[in-house]
mmCIF file of C-alpha atoms in Angstrom:
data_model
loop_
_atom_site.group_PDB
_atom_site.id
_atom_site.type_symbol
_atom_site.label_atom_id
_atom_site.label_comp_id
_atom_site.label_asym_id
_atom_site.label_seq_id
_atom_site.Cartn_x
_atom_site.Cartn_y
_atom_site.Cartn_z
ATOM 1 C CA MET M 1 -191.667 75.357 -149.747
ATOM 2 C CA PRO M 2 -191.614 78.098 -152.651
ATOM 3 C CA SER M 3 -194.099 80.163 -153.636
ATOM 4 C CA PRO M 4 -195.818 79.941 -156.833
ATOM 5 C CA ALA M 5 -194.212 82.919 -158.056
ATOM 6 C CA GLN M 6 -190.538 81.454 -157.322
ATOM 7 C CA SER M 7 -191.575 78.617 -158.601
ATOM 8 C CA ALA M 8 -192.696 79.913 -162.101
ATOM 9 C CA VAL M 9 -189.615 81.749 -161.960
ATOM 10 C CA TRP M 10 -187.252 78.327 -161.168
ATOM 11 C CA GLY M 11 -189.072 76.063 -163.725
ATOM 12 C CA LEU M 12 -188.657 78.854 -166.300
ATOM 13 C CA LEU M 13 -184.784 79.148 -165.317
ATOM 14 C CA ALA M 14 -184.252 75.500 -165.537
ATOM 15 C CA VAL M 15 -185.987 74.962 -169.225
ATOM 16 C CA ALA M 16 -183.956 78.138 -170.190
ATOM 17 C CA ALA M 17 -180.253 76.250 -168.406
ATOM 18 C CA SER M 18 -181.215 72.861 -170.497
ATOM 19 C CA ALA M 19 -181.964 74.213 -173.909
ATOM 20 C CA GLY M 20 -179.203 73.881 -176.261
ATOM 21 C CA ALA M 21 -176.890 71.363 -178.150
ATOM 22 C CA GLN M 22 -177.259 68.129 -177.907
ATOM 23 C CA THR M 23 -175.385 66.337 -175.243
ATOM 24 C CA LYS M 24 -174.604 62.919 -174.672
ATOM 25 C CA SER M 25 -176.678 61.396 -172.266
ATOM 26 C CA ILE M 26 -177.147 59.737 -168.916
ATOM 27 C CA GLU M 27 -179.229 57.057 -167.775
ATOM 28 C CA PRO M 28 -179.865 54.858 -164.459
ATOM 29 C CA GLY M 29 -177.508 52.412 -165.134
ATOM 30 C CA SER M 30 -174.853 54.575 -167.645
ATOM 31 C CA PRO M 31 -171.317 54.918 -166.482
ATOM 32 C CA ALA M 32 -171.168 58.237 -164.915
ATOM 33 C CA PRO M 33 -169.467 61.466 -166.649
ATOM 34 C CA PRO M 34 -166.359 63.402 -165.103
ATOM 35 C CA LEU M 35 -166.806 65.635 -162.071
ATOM 36 C CA SER M 36 -165.559 69.444 -163.144
ATOM 37 C CA VAL M 37 -165.602 71.558 -160.728
ATOM 38 C CA LYS M 38 -164.496 74.941 -161.414
ATOM 39 C CA HIS M 39 -164.100 76.568 -157.903
ATOM 40 C CA TRP M 40 -164.419 74.758 -154.750
ATOM 41 C CA LEU M 41 -165.868 76.381 -151.618
ATOM 42 C CA LYS M 42 -165.838 74.010 -148.901
ATOM 43 C CA GLY M 43 -164.251 70.811 -147.803
ATOM 44 C CA LYS M 44 -161.157 68.398 -149.213
ATOM 45 C CA PRO M 45 -161.919 68.565 -153.244
ATOM 46 C CA VAL M 46 -162.371 65.375 -155.213
ATOM 47 C CA THR M 47 -160.951 65.583 -158.623
ATOM 48 C CA SER M 48 -162.055 61.969 -159.760
ATOM 49 C CA LEU M 49 -165.185 59.316 -158.863
ATOM 50 C CA ALA M 50 -163.116 56.063 -157.078
ATOM 51 C CA LYS M 51 -164.654 52.763 -159.551
ATOM 52 C CA ASN M 52 -165.650 51.685 -155.618
ATOM 53 C CA GLY M 53 -167.179 53.819 -154.014
ATOM 54 C CA VAL M 54 -170.047 55.773 -153.480
ATOM 55 C CA TYR M 55 -171.100 59.119 -154.352
ATOM 56 C CA VAL M 56 -174.413 61.487 -153.984
ATOM 57 C CA ILE M 57 -173.742 64.888 -156.450
ATOM 58 C CA GLU M 58 -176.064 67.203 -155.114
ATOM 59 C CA PHE M 59 -176.823 70.388 -157.369
ATOM 60 C CA TRP M 60 -177.507 73.434 -156.557
ATOM 61 C CA ALA M 61 -177.453 77.716 -156.988
ATOM 62 C CA THR M 62 -177.544 80.604 -154.769
ATOM 63 C CA TRP M 63 -180.731 81.855 -155.927
ATOM 64 C CA CYS M 64 -182.973 78.791 -155.285
ATOM 65 C CA LEU M 65 -184.992 78.598 -152.718
ATOM 66 C CA PRO M 66 -185.530 74.969 -152.420
ATOM 67 C CA CYS M 67 -182.126 73.950 -152.703
ATOM 68 C CA ALA M 68 -181.458 76.060 -149.577
ATOM 69 C CA GLU M 69 -184.206 74.424 -148.153
ATOM 70 C CA GLU M 70 -183.033 70.962 -149.272
ATOM 71 C CA MET M 71 -179.334 71.217 -147.512
ATOM 72 C CA PRO M 72 -180.703 70.185 -144.131
ATOM 73 C CA HIS M 73 -181.500 67.488 -144.827
ATOM 74 C CA VAL M 74 -178.675 66.243 -147.440
ATOM 75 C CA THR M 75 -176.549 67.171 -144.838
ATOM 76 C CA ALA M 76 -178.341 64.854 -142.286
ATOM 77 C CA LEU M 77 -177.893 62.241 -144.740
ATOM 78 C CA ALA M 78 -174.358 63.236 -144.842
ATOM 79 C CA ARG M 79 -173.237 62.747 -141.510
ATOM 80 C CA ALA M 80 -175.481 59.133 -141.292
ATOM 81 C CA ASN M 81 -173.922 57.739 -144.027
ATOM 82 C CA PRO M 82 -169.867 58.969 -143.135
ATOM 83 C CA ASP M 83 -168.763 56.308 -145.534
ATOM 84 C CA ILE M 84 -170.699 58.069 -149.017
ATOM 85 C CA THR M 85 -169.343 61.186 -149.982
ATOM 86 C CA PHE M 86 -171.464 64.019 -150.833
ATOM 87 C CA ILE M 87 -170.787 66.593 -152.982
ATOM 88 C CA GLY M 88 -172.795 70.257 -153.913
ATOM 89 C CA VAL M 89 -172.224 71.124 -157.192
ATOM 90 C CA GLY M 90 -173.475 74.936 -157.858
ATOM 91 C CA ILE M 91 -174.476 75.475 -161.234
ATOM 92 C CA TRP M 92 -177.397 77.639 -163.161
ATOM 93 C CA GLU M 93 -175.211 81.421 -162.811
ATOM 94 C CA GLU M 94 -172.465 82.771 -163.339
ATOM 95 C CA TRP M 95 -169.458 82.473 -161.035
ATOM 96 C CA ASP M 96 -169.328 85.492 -158.482
ATOM 97 C CA ALA M 97 -166.018 84.992 -156.132
ATOM 98 C CA VAL M 98 -168.243 87.150 -153.638
ATOM 99 C CA LYS M 99 -171.989 85.725 -153.333
ATOM 100 C CA HIS M 100 -170.896 82.192 -154.247
ATOM 101 C CA PRO M 101 -168.679 82.034 -150.648
ATOM 102 C CA ARG M 102 -170.817 84.600 -149.095
ATOM 103 C CA PHE M 103 -173.727 82.140 -149.745
ATOM 104 C CA VAL M 104 -172.518 78.446 -148.585
ATOM 105 C CA ALA M 105 -170.510 80.647 -145.276
ATOM 106 C CA LYS M 106 -174.062 81.507 -144.764
ATOM 107 C CA MET M 107 -175.246 78.081 -144.532
ATOM 108 C CA GLY M 108 -172.475 76.951 -142.639
ATOM 109 C CA GLN M 109 -173.412 73.748 -140.751
ATOM 110 C CA LYS M 110 -176.684 73.130 -142.678
ATOM 111 C CA MET M 111 -174.673 72.664 -145.669
ATOM 112 C CA GLY M 112 -172.760 70.192 -144.036
ATOM 113 C CA TYR M 113 -170.327 68.533 -147.243
ATOM 114 C CA ARG M 114 -168.383 69.394 -149.560
ATOM 115 C CA VAL M 115 -169.034 72.420 -151.726
ATOM 116 C CA GLY M 116 -168.083 73.686 -155.215
ATOM 117 C CA TYR M 117 -169.220 75.776 -158.091
ATOM 118 C CA SER M 118 -169.088 74.027 -162.058
ATOM 119 C CA GLY M 119 -171.035 76.332 -164.334
ATOM 120 C CA ASP M 120 -174.271 77.972 -165.482
ATOM 121 C CA GLN M 121 -174.812 76.087 -168.119
ATOM 122 C CA ASP M 122 -171.477 74.186 -169.149
ATOM 123 C CA GLY M 123 -169.545 71.893 -167.109
ATOM 124 C CA MET M 124 -171.479 69.855 -165.021
ATOM 125 C CA ALA M 125 -174.855 71.409 -166.010
ATOM 126 C CA GLU M 126 -174.439 69.751 -169.257
ATOM 127 C CA THR M 127 -172.814 67.354 -168.436
ATOM 128 C CA TRP M 128 -174.353 65.395 -165.361
ATOM 129 C CA MET M 129 -177.925 67.917 -165.137
ATOM 130 C CA LYS M 130 -179.283 67.954 -169.231
ATOM 131 C CA ALA M 131 -177.641 64.751 -169.615
ATOM 132 C CA GLY M 132 -179.427 63.360 -167.529
ATOM 133 C CA PHE M 133 -182.504 64.948 -168.190
ATOM 134 C CA ARG M 134 -182.957 66.958 -165.014
ATOM 135 C CA ASP M 135 -184.824 70.147 -165.713
ATOM 136 C CA SER M 136 -184.817 71.989 -162.474
ATOM 137 C CA ILE M 137 -182.926 71.917 -159.173
ATOM 138 C CA PRO M 138 -182.203 70.571 -156.486
ATOM 139 C CA SER M 139 -181.542 67.568 -157.765
ATOM 140 C CA ALA M 140 -179.430 64.686 -156.978
ATOM 141 C CA PHE M 141 -177.827 62.208 -158.514
ATOM 142 C CA VAL M 142 -176.241 58.399 -156.866
ATOM 143 C CA VAL M 143 -173.415 56.925 -158.335
ATOM 144 C CA LYS M 144 -171.764 53.160 -157.090
ATOM 145 C CA ASP M 145 -168.906 51.930 -158.624
ATOM 146 C CA GLY M 146 -168.361 54.648 -160.898
ATOM 147 C CA HIS M 147 -171.987 54.305 -162.315
ATOM 148 C CA VAL M 148 -175.305 56.157 -161.924
ATOM 149 C CA MET M 149 -177.878 54.345 -160.203
ATOM 150 C CA TRP M 150 -180.629 56.864 -159.515
ATOM 151 C CA MET M 151 -181.350 60.317 -160.206
ATOM 152 C CA GLY M 152 -184.123 62.559 -158.293
ATOM 153 C CA HIS M 153 -185.356 65.168 -155.882
ATOM 154 C CA PRO M 154 -183.287 65.279 -153.265
ATOM 155 C CA ARG M 155 -186.039 64.962 -150.706
ATOM 156 C CA LEU M 156 -187.015 61.432 -152.226
ATOM 157 C CA LEU M 157 -183.265 60.107 -151.836
ATOM 158 C CA ASP M 158 -183.505 58.392 -148.619
ATOM 159 C CA LYS M 159 -184.838 55.314 -149.889
ATOM 160 C CA PRO M 160 -182.680 54.617 -152.697
ATOM 161 C CA LEU M 161 -179.882 55.643 -150.907
ATOM 162 C CA ALA M 162 -179.640 52.784 -148.677
ATOM 163 C CA GLU M 163 -181.176 50.160 -151.244
ATOM 164 C CA ILE M 164 -178.419 51.470 -153.216
ATOM 165 C CA LYS M 165 -175.419 50.806 -150.490
ATOM 166 C CA ALA M 166 -176.823 47.739 -149.358
ATOM 167 C CA GLY M 167 -177.091 46.362 -153.013
ATOM 168 C CA THR M 168 -181.107 46.114 -153.229
ATOM 169 C CA PHE M 169 -181.411 48.750 -155.333
ATOM 170 C CA ASP M 170 -183.291 47.740 -158.364
ATOM 171 C CA LEU M 171 -182.368 49.419 -161.222
ATOM 172 C CA ALA M 172 -184.130 47.881 -163.878
ATOM 173 C CA ALA M 173 -186.992 49.172 -162.589
ATOM 174 C CA PHE M 174 -185.963 52.556 -161.964
ATOM 175 C CA LYS M 175 -184.638 52.629 -165.477
ATOM 176 C CA SER M 176 -187.564 51.379 -166.601
ATOM 177 C CA GLU M 177 -189.493 54.405 -164.546
ATOM 178 C CA GLN M 178 -187.063 57.551 -165.785
ATOM 179 C CA GLN M 179 -187.043 56.312 -169.695
ATOM 180 C CA LYS M 180 -191.144 57.227 -169.264
ATOM 181 C CA ARG M 181 -190.097 60.584 -168.065
ATOM 182 C CA ARG M 182 -187.390 61.257 -170.192
ATOM 183 C CA ALA M 183 -190.350 61.691 -173.159
ATOM 184 C CA LYS M 184 -191.728 64.452 -171.177
ATOM 185 C CA VAL M 185 -188.319 66.251 -170.525
ATOM 186 C CA GLN M 186 -187.543 66.035 -174.097
ATOM 187 C CA TRP M 187 -190.692 67.616 -174.854
ATOM 188 C CA GLY M 188 -189.551 70.611 -173.050
ATOM 189 C CA PHE M 189 -185.735 70.726 -173.664
ATOM 190 C CA ASP M 190 -187.086 70.964 -177.489
ATOM 191 C CA ALA M 191 -189.406 74.301 -176.219
ATOM 192 C CA ALA M 192 -186.959 76.108 -174.704
ATOM 193 C CA ALA M 193 -185.069 75.301 -177.342
ATOM 194 C CA ALA M 194 -186.886 76.516 -179.886
ATOM 195 C CA LEU M 195 -188.212 79.837 -178.015
ATOM 196 C CA GLU M 196 -184.053 79.896 -176.833
ATOM 197 C CA ALA M 197 -183.504 80.017 -181.787
ATOM 198 C CA ALA M 198 -185.694 82.381 -182.059
ATOM 199 C CA GLN M 199 -183.946 85.178 -179.481
ATOM 200 C CA LYS M 200 -180.526 84.218 -180.534
ATOM 201 C CA LEU M 201 -181.399 85.373 -184.066
ATOM 202 C CA ARG M 202 -182.832 88.918 -182.182
ATOM 203 C CA ARG M 203 -179.745 88.888 -180.402
ATOM 204 C CA GLU M 204 -177.870 88.924 -183.954
ATOM 205 C CA GLY M 205 -180.009 91.953 -185.012
ATOM 206 C CA LYS M 206 -182.075 89.572 -187.356
ATOM 207 C CA VAL M 207 -185.252 90.961 -186.410
ATOM 208 C CA GLU M 208 -187.515 89.656 -188.688
ATOM 209 C CA ALA M 209 -186.677 86.605 -188.944
ATOM 210 C CA SER M 210 -186.334 86.734 -184.990
ATOM 211 C CA ASN M 211 -190.327 87.152 -185.303
ATOM 212 C CA GLN M 212 -191.017 84.711 -187.728
ATOM 213 C CA ALA M 213 -188.877 81.566 -185.587
ATOM 214 C CA LEU M 214 -191.169 83.226 -182.465
ATOM 215 C CA ALA M 215 -194.272 82.604 -183.781
ATOM 216 C CA SER M 216 -193.059 79.262 -185.185
ATOM 217 C CA ALA M 217 -191.832 77.661 -181.611
ATOM 218 C CA VAL M 218 -195.593 78.737 -180.522
ATOM 219 C CA GLU M 219 -196.800 76.910 -183.435
ATOM 220 C CA GLU M 220 -195.253 74.071 -182.788
ATOM 221 C CA PHE M 221 -195.296 73.829 -179.263
ATOM 222 C CA PRO M 222 -198.281 76.096 -177.792
ATOM 223 C CA GLU M 223 -197.621 75.642 -174.476
ATOM 224 C CA ASN M 224 -194.759 78.263 -175.184
ATOM 225 C CA GLU M 225 -197.481 81.133 -175.830
ATOM 226 C CA ILE M 226 -196.835 82.884 -172.217
ATOM 227 C CA ALA M 227 -193.192 82.416 -172.354
ATOM 228 C CA ALA M 228 -193.055 83.813 -176.376
ATOM 229 C CA GLU M 229 -194.827 87.245 -174.730
ATOM 230 C CA SER M 230 -192.663 87.156 -172.150
ATOM 231 C CA ILE M 231 -189.774 87.655 -174.595
ATOM 232 C CA ARG M 232 -191.524 89.812 -176.635
ATOM 233 C CA PHE M 233 -192.228 91.892 -173.562
ATOM 234 C CA SER M 234 -188.226 92.060 -173.198
ATOM 235 C CA TRP M 235 -187.549 92.868 -176.659
ATOM 236 C CA LEU M 236 -189.792 95.676 -176.128
ATOM 237 C CA ALA M 237 -187.905 97.121 -172.895
ATOM 238 C CA ASP M 238 -185.098 97.354 -175.292
ATOM 239 C CA GLU M 239 -186.346 98.448 -178.313
ATOM 240 C CA ASP M 240 -189.069 100.958 -177.316
ATOM 241 C CA PRO M 241 -190.084 101.622 -173.755
ATOM 242 C CA VAL M 242 -192.134 104.019 -173.879
ATOM 243 C CA ALA M 243 -194.580 101.070 -175.467
ATOM 244 C CA TRP M 244 -193.131 98.983 -173.148
ATOM 245 C CA GLU M 245 -193.860 100.903 -169.671
ATOM 246 C CA THR M 246 -197.796 100.908 -171.270
ATOM 247 C CA LYS M 247 -197.945 97.334 -171.867
ATOM 248 C CA ALA M 248 -196.059 97.169 -168.472
ATOM 249 C CA ARG M 249 -198.681 99.282 -166.284
ATOM 250 C CA SER M 250 -201.498 97.129 -168.251
ATOM 251 C CA TYR M 251 -199.842 93.879 -167.051
ATOM 252 C CA ALA M 252 -200.132 95.466 -163.658
ATOM 253 C CA THR M 253 -203.600 97.119 -163.202
ATOM 254 C CA GLY M 254 -204.915 94.051 -165.439
ATOM 255 C CA GLU M 255 -206.572 90.964 -164.221
ATOM 256 C CA ASP M 256 -204.505 88.367 -165.779
ATOM 257 C CA SER M 257 -202.466 86.531 -163.176
ATOM 258 C CA LYS M 258 -200.215 84.876 -166.269
ATOM 259 C CA ARG M 259 -199.454 88.827 -167.632
ATOM 260 C CA LEU M 260 -198.342 90.245 -163.475
ATOM 261 C CA THR M 261 -195.930 87.154 -163.414
ATOM 262 C CA ILE M 262 -194.241 88.712 -166.929
ATOM 263 C CA LEU M 263 -193.751 91.379 -165.767
ATOM 264 C CA ASN M 264 -192.391 90.125 -161.915
ATOM 265 C CA LYS M 265 -190.633 87.781 -163.584
ATOM 266 C CA PHE M 266 -189.022 90.455 -166.234
ATOM 267 C CA ALA M 267 -188.079 92.484 -162.987
ATOM 268 C CA LEU M 268 -186.283 89.392 -161.420
ATOM 269 C CA ALA M 269 -184.102 89.193 -164.444
ATOM 270 C CA ARG M 270 -183.309 92.395 -165.214
ATOM 271 C CA VAL M 271 -182.117 93.165 -161.852
ATOM 272 C CA ALA M 272 -179.434 90.848 -161.993
ATOM 273 C CA LYS M 273 -178.023 92.128 -165.681
ATOM 274 C CA PRO M 274 -175.465 94.615 -165.921
ATOM 275 C CA ASN M 275 -177.338 98.207 -166.036
ATOM 276 C CA GLY M 276 -181.192 96.277 -166.082
ATOM 277 C CA ILE M 277 -180.876 97.574 -162.361
ATOM 278 C CA PRO M 278 -182.930 100.724 -162.992
ATOM 279 C CA ILE M 279 -185.420 99.150 -165.710
ATOM 280 C CA ALA M 280 -185.446 96.599 -163.109
ATOM 281 C CA ARG M 281 -186.749 98.796 -160.171
ATOM 282 C CA LYS M 282 -189.454 100.412 -162.791
ATOM 283 C CA ALA M 283 -190.979 96.964 -163.534
ATOM 284 C CA LEU M 284 -191.161 96.136 -159.724
ATOM 285 C CA LEU M 285 -192.757 99.643 -158.973
ATOM 286 C CA ILE M 286 -195.641 99.309 -161.288
ATOM 287 C CA ALA M 287 -196.075 95.653 -160.422
ATOM 288 C CA LEU M 288 -196.182 97.061 -156.832
ATOM 289 C CA GLU M 289 -198.366 100.034 -157.281
ATOM 290 C CA GLY M 290 -200.021 98.377 -159.693
ATOM 291 C CA THR M 291 -201.778 96.045 -157.753
ATOM 292 C CA GLY M 292 -202.068 98.439 -154.464
ATOM 293 C CA TRP M 293 -199.323 96.470 -152.447
ATOM 294 C CA LYS M 294 -201.493 94.046 -152.024
ATOM 295 C CA GLU M 295 -200.828 90.631 -154.191
ATOM 296 C CA PRO M 296 -198.677 88.275 -152.413
ATOM 297 C CA ASN M 297 -196.891 87.005 -155.793
ATOM 298 C CA THR M 298 -196.115 90.241 -156.481
ATOM 299 C CA LEU M 299 -194.633 91.067 -152.549
ATOM 300 C CA THR M 300 -192.289 87.661 -152.559
ATOM 301 C CA PHE M 301 -190.433 88.536 -155.809
ATOM 302 C CA GLY M 302 -190.268 93.051 -154.448
ATOM 303 C CA THR M 303 -189.118 91.077 -151.329
ATOM 304 C CA SER M 304 -185.956 89.333 -153.252
ATOM 305 C CA ILE M 305 -185.151 92.161 -155.287
ATOM 306 C CA PHE M 306 -185.257 95.023 -152.751
ATOM 307 C CA ALA M 307 -183.412 92.262 -150.945
ATOM 308 C CA THR M 308 -180.687 92.291 -153.966
ATOM 309 C CA LEU M 309 -180.766 95.899 -154.213
ATOM 310 C CA LYS M 310 -180.076 96.669 -150.397
ATOM 311 C CA GLU M 311 -183.170 98.831 -150.300
ATOM 312 C CA ASP M 312 -183.699 97.859 -146.729
ATOM 313 C CA GLN M 313 -187.103 100.488 -146.900
ATOM 314 C CA MET M 314 -188.775 99.189 -149.544
ATOM 315 C CA GLU M 315 -187.864 95.710 -148.841
ATOM 316 C CA LEU M 316 -189.124 96.445 -145.033
ATOM 317 C CA ARG M 317 -192.262 98.130 -146.776
ATOM 318 C CA ALA M 318 -192.725 94.521 -149.087
ATOM 319 C CA VAL M 319 -191.997 92.201 -146.063
ATOM 320 C CA ARG M 320 -194.823 93.713 -143.877
ATOM 321 C CA ALA M 321 -197.329 93.892 -146.749
ATOM 322 C CA LEU M 322 -196.795 90.078 -147.634
ATOM 323 C CA LEU M 323 -197.198 89.054 -143.606
ATOM 324 C CA GLU M 324 -200.553 90.657 -144.048
ATOM 325 C CA VAL M 325 -201.664 89.104 -147.363
ATOM 326 C CA TRP M 326 -199.844 85.626 -147.188
ATOM 327 C CA PRO M 327 -201.708 82.863 -148.687
ATOM 328 C CA GLU M 328 -203.160 80.112 -146.201
ATOM 329 C CA SER M 329 -203.404 77.909 -149.488
ATOM 330 C CA TRP M 330 -199.246 78.438 -149.355
ATOM 331 C CA THR M 331 -197.395 75.570 -148.616
ATOM 332 C CA ASP M 332 -195.722 76.502 -144.970
ATOM 333 C CA VAL M 333 -197.225 78.857 -143.982
ATOM 334 C CA GLU M 334 -196.071 79.653 -140.158
ATOM 335 C CA GLU M 335 -193.021 78.797 -141.197
ATOM 336 C CA GLU M 336 -192.888 81.514 -143.874
ATOM 337 C CA ARG M 337 -194.802 83.687 -141.580
ATOM 338 C CA THR M 338 -192.170 83.078 -138.523
ATOM 339 C CA ARG M 339 -189.108 84.100 -141.552
ATOM 340 C CA LEU M 340 -190.640 87.023 -142.211
ATOM 341 C CA ARG M 341 -191.501 88.472 -139.157
ATOM 342 C CA ALA M 342 -187.678 87.659 -138.598
ATOM 343 C CA ARG M 343 -186.504 89.333 -141.487
ATOM 344 C CA GLU M 344 -188.589 92.531 -140.263
ATOM 345 C CA VAL M 345 -186.516 92.418 -136.944
ATOM 346 C CA GLU M 346 -183.606 92.059 -139.215
ATOM 347 C CA LEU M 347 -184.308 95.526 -140.980
ATOM 348 C CA THR M 348 -186.396 97.483 -138.424
ATOM 349 C CA ALA M 349 -182.930 97.081 -136.046
ATOM 350 C CA LYS M 350 -180.943 97.448 -139.178
ATOM 351 C CA LEU M 351 -182.808 100.944 -140.628
ATOM 352 C CA LYS M 352 -182.741 102.211 -136.911
ATOM 353 C CA ARG M 353 -179.001 101.755 -136.298
ATOM 354 C CA GLY M 354 -178.485 104.162 -139.435
#
């Protein structure tokens, strides 16, 4: 299971990915949208959904640790139901001809079903996930006879899949349940869209208008306050690096965990952008040094970012520090410690080899 820091990052990315123009919605009982897979990575390609078959469509991304954790479960279901076609569809990140195939190869038999990539915020991210009011991954859809029957977290898939297959699934009850959920998700979409509108104005060079739009986004959706501060922090990095560094250090040494998370998220977001590595690394080091290499969430970000940068020595330092402070309140404590110890051994051996 992810740490609180990781969950915060993935939730932010999910809402951002869902913001934007309206698209035709789908709900339980709706005709299934077409498949739209740009790159097939594993298994025989599926170009369309048969009108008399059952399918499980599971959405994932390479950066999503919970997705990777659920893949063995989805694989077990696929093996137990050979008459059902399982398809894993990558979304919410740009296509990478090296990273995506490597991820699938690394997962191996833990990802034992067809796998493809659809797009970042386009393709099935729009026509399935956004249309189905799914605001996080991993997410799965079950399609039977050309209609969407169920959507939800893959961990909850076993019972509805068995009932759909047997013809005993209560579609009306599930539809009613989903309609209650949609209002909350729509609010999240609208809040994210308000933030995106302000950022769009900034990209167009309309500084004052973007400031006003961001203020309005917080006024209309008060829960946007921290996200808005994160956006201002990102703008500051581009427009006044000296002031940005002063604020970054205040975030790192202050007692407000939300501001520290803004700094950590900034580092994670920038490391993936062209020319973003220097400031991402600087932000991460400010966060680590400001917390004395003892804050678990920051160290979690550190292990991930240093791994991305292929800085083995720094990643090893972060892994060892995280092992010392991993909170007992976090889920799967022993499992995560085992994973970190294995990574520690791997990095130590690699550094010895030179």
